[in-house]
Amino acid sequence: NGGSFDVREVFGEIRVPLLEDLPLIRSLAIEGAVRYADWSTIGGVTTWKGAVDWQITDWARFRGNYSRAIRAPNLNELFA
């Protein structure tokens, strides 16, 4: 037996530098991303990410993000 599915996706990403070359801030930036996927098996879903990237020095950096992600079921999981 065989199976198939179709998916169409569109996405965008952005990185916005906020500050640079200041005491305790070598660089500070925010990042964002969004993706829309339309699966023939499960329908349309939107996922996204928001992040902060703070480089303190050449050797110290903090990154944090918050996101929503999904995993579409494979064909075996759908039709077993």
C-alpha positions as a printed NumPy array, in Angstrom:
array([[ 0.   ,  0.   ,  0.   ],
       [ 1.119,  3.566, -0.599],
       [ 0.008,  6.995,  0.383],
       [ 0.766, 10.595, -0.287],
       [ 0.024, 14.114,  0.848],
       [ 0.542, 17.659, -0.383],
       [ 1.821, 20.634,  1.569],
       [ 2.234, 24.283,  0.653],
       [ 4.182, 26.654,  2.868],
       [ 5.108, 30.304,  3.082],
       [ 7.413, 31.845,  5.691],
       [ 9.213, 35.009,  6.668],
       [11.978, 35.923,  9.094],
       [13.326, 39.213, 10.388],
       [16.232, 40.315, 12.598],
       [16.258, 43.869, 13.936],
       [19.48 , 45.2  , 15.512],
       [18.629, 47.505, 18.427],
       [21.902, 48.491, 20.113],
       [25.59 , 48.047, 19.371],
       [29.019, 48.765, 20.937],
       [27.851, 50.016, 24.338],
       [29.075, 49.023, 27.8  ],
       [27.792, 45.463, 28.462],
       [26.073, 45.446, 25.067],
       [28.282, 44.391, 22.198],
       [25.026, 43.862, 20.306],
       [21.325, 43.501, 21.067],
       [18.771, 42.341, 18.519],
       [15.268, 40.953, 18.314],
       [14.219, 38.268, 15.865],
       [10.901, 37.032, 14.593],
       [ 9.642, 34.367, 12.239],
       [ 6.279, 33.083, 11.056],
       [ 5.344, 30.129,  8.851],
       [ 2.   , 29.056,  7.417],
       [ 1.645, 25.493,  6.148],
       [-1.419, 24.028,  4.459],
       [-1.371, 20.224,  4.663],
       [-3.782, 18.155,  2.591],
       [-4.102, 15.767,  5.558],
       [-4.53 , 18.093,  8.567],
       [-5.349, 21.533,  7.149],
       [-3.645, 24.872,  7.688],
       [-1.409, 25.711, 10.65 ],
       [ 0.585, 28.768, 11.658],
       [ 3.808, 28.563, 13.659],
       [ 5.915, 31.453, 14.944],
       [ 9.022, 32.433, 16.917],
       [10.112, 35.536, 18.818],
       [13.67 , 35.847, 20.125],
       [16.191, 38.148, 21.801],
       [19.938, 37.917, 21.12 ],
       [22.158, 39.836, 23.582],
       [25.913, 39.649, 23.033],
       [27.633, 41.033, 26.136],
       [31.252, 40.546, 25.051],
       [33.116, 38.593, 22.386],
       [32.917, 35.515, 24.626],
       [29.535, 35.888, 26.398],
       [26.099, 35.834, 24.78 ],
       [22.527, 35.182, 25.942],
       [19.767, 34.044, 23.648],
       [16.164, 33.374, 24.473],
       [13.126, 32.601, 22.414],
       [ 9.482, 31.742, 22.668],
       [ 7.811, 29.8  , 19.897],
       [ 4.885, 27.728, 18.757],
       [ 5.711, 24.696, 16.657],
       [ 3.825, 21.664, 15.397],
       [ 4.67 , 18.296, 13.964],
       [ 2.313, 16.953, 11.35 ],
       [ 1.536, 13.262, 11.716],
       [ 3.144, 10.941,  9.192],
       [ 1.011,  8.803,  6.874],
       [ 1.404,  5.698,  9.028],
       [ 0.128,  7.578, 12.092],
       [-2.839,  8.908, 10.123],
       [-3.95 ,  5.709,  8.413],
       [-2.668,  2.794, 10.525]])
